[in-house]
Amino acid sequence: MSLVHIIDLPMLGDDRGQLVAIEGNKQVPFDIKRVYYIYGTGSSVSRGFHAHKELEQMAVCVSGSCEMILDDGKYKETVYMNSPKQGVMVPSLVWHEMHDFSDDCVLLVFASDHYDEADYIRNYQEFLTYHK
Ligand code: TYD
């Protein structure tokens, strides 16, 4: 089974331009409690390098492009993100890293809970013990 779960977002655009609407428990399979976005990341900078104990997330690259590595401790997959029409699920207990940000990359993330540092696993060896 692939680690990459893509959600095709409905396009509501018309001849005036594009519009994508995202609602909790509809396009995103959880209640949205937090939204954040990452932009202005240099192309030589990588981010992420953690997993969450409980948090579920969906990321949408609304502008530009980047790569996301998803790793469940057994399998690792890379997804190239360059479409504002597609959400990439980042489930709990999946190590994720983001690389190769374009200058214009804006990565929008919907999260199932408020920010809580205690939910982070930032050490890869510790992450692997969660899968044993
Ligand atoms: P972090 O999650 O480590 O960023 P990334 O995974 O993109 O490398 O977050 C960077 C900093 O921002 C860290 O000090 C925690 C803080 N932060 C919040 O305060 N609230 C949030 O919702 C997020 C995502 C991060």
Tab-separated table of C-alpha atoms and ligand atoms in Angstrom, residues 34-36 38 46-50 52 57 96 98 101 111 113-117 120 122, ligand 1:
chain	number	residue	atom	x	y	z
A	34	ARG	CA	-5.155	24.900	12.810
A	35	VAL	CA	-3.887	26.216	9.500
A	36	TYR	CA	-0.319	27.311	8.842
A	38	ILE	CA	5.441	27.876	4.931
A	46	SER	CA	15.020	21.407	4.106
A	47	ARG	CA	12.276	21.365	6.722
A	48	GLY	CA	10.196	18.942	8.714
A	49	PHE	CA	12.365	16.069	9.996
A	50	HIS	CA	9.766	14.959	12.502
A	52	HIS	CA	3.625	13.491	15.162
A	57	GLN	CA	-2.303	16.943	8.525
A	96	HIS	CA	8.166	13.762	6.938
A	98	MET	CA	10.317	18.756	2.792
A	101	PHE	CA	11.459	24.429	-2.297
A	111	ALA	CA	-3.929	20.294	11.003
A	113	ASP	CA	-5.144	19.979	16.421
A	114	HIS	CA	-3.549	23.041	17.940
A	115	TYR	CA	0.226	23.351	18.103
A	116	ASP	CA	1.703	21.115	20.808
A	117	GLU	CA	5.445	20.520	20.960
A	120	TYR	CA	6.399	15.997	18.051
A	122	ARG	CA	12.004	14.977	16.373
B	1	TYD	P1	8.460	23.201	12.888
B	1	TYD	O1	7.222	22.392	13.001
B	1	TYD	O2	9.717	22.649	13.482
B	1	TYD	O3	8.726	23.564	11.363
B	1	TYD	P2	9.108	22.631	10.111
B	1	TYD	O4	8.561	21.275	10.355
B	1	TYD	O5	8.480	23.285	8.952
B	1	TYD	O6	10.572	22.595	9.945
B	1	TYD	O7	8.144	24.638	13.509
B	1	TYD	C1	9.091	25.701	13.487
B	1	TYD	C2	8.829	26.573	14.707
B	1	TYD	O8	7.524	27.153	14.667
B	1	TYD	C3	8.937	25.795	16.012
B	1	TYD	O9	9.568	26.633	16.972
B	1	TYD	C4	7.490	25.583	16.409
B	1	TYD	C5	6.772	26.774	15.808
B	1	TYD	N1	5.395	26.469	15.399
B	1	TYD	C6	4.347	27.016	16.103
B	1	TYD	O10	4.517	27.767	17.089
B	1	TYD	N2	3.069	26.753	15.689
B	1	TYD	C7	2.818	25.948	14.626
B	1	TYD	O11	1.638	25.723	14.279
B	1	TYD	C8	3.927	25.360	13.918
B	1	TYD	C9	3.700	24.447	12.742
B	1	TYD	C10	5.193	25.649	14.335
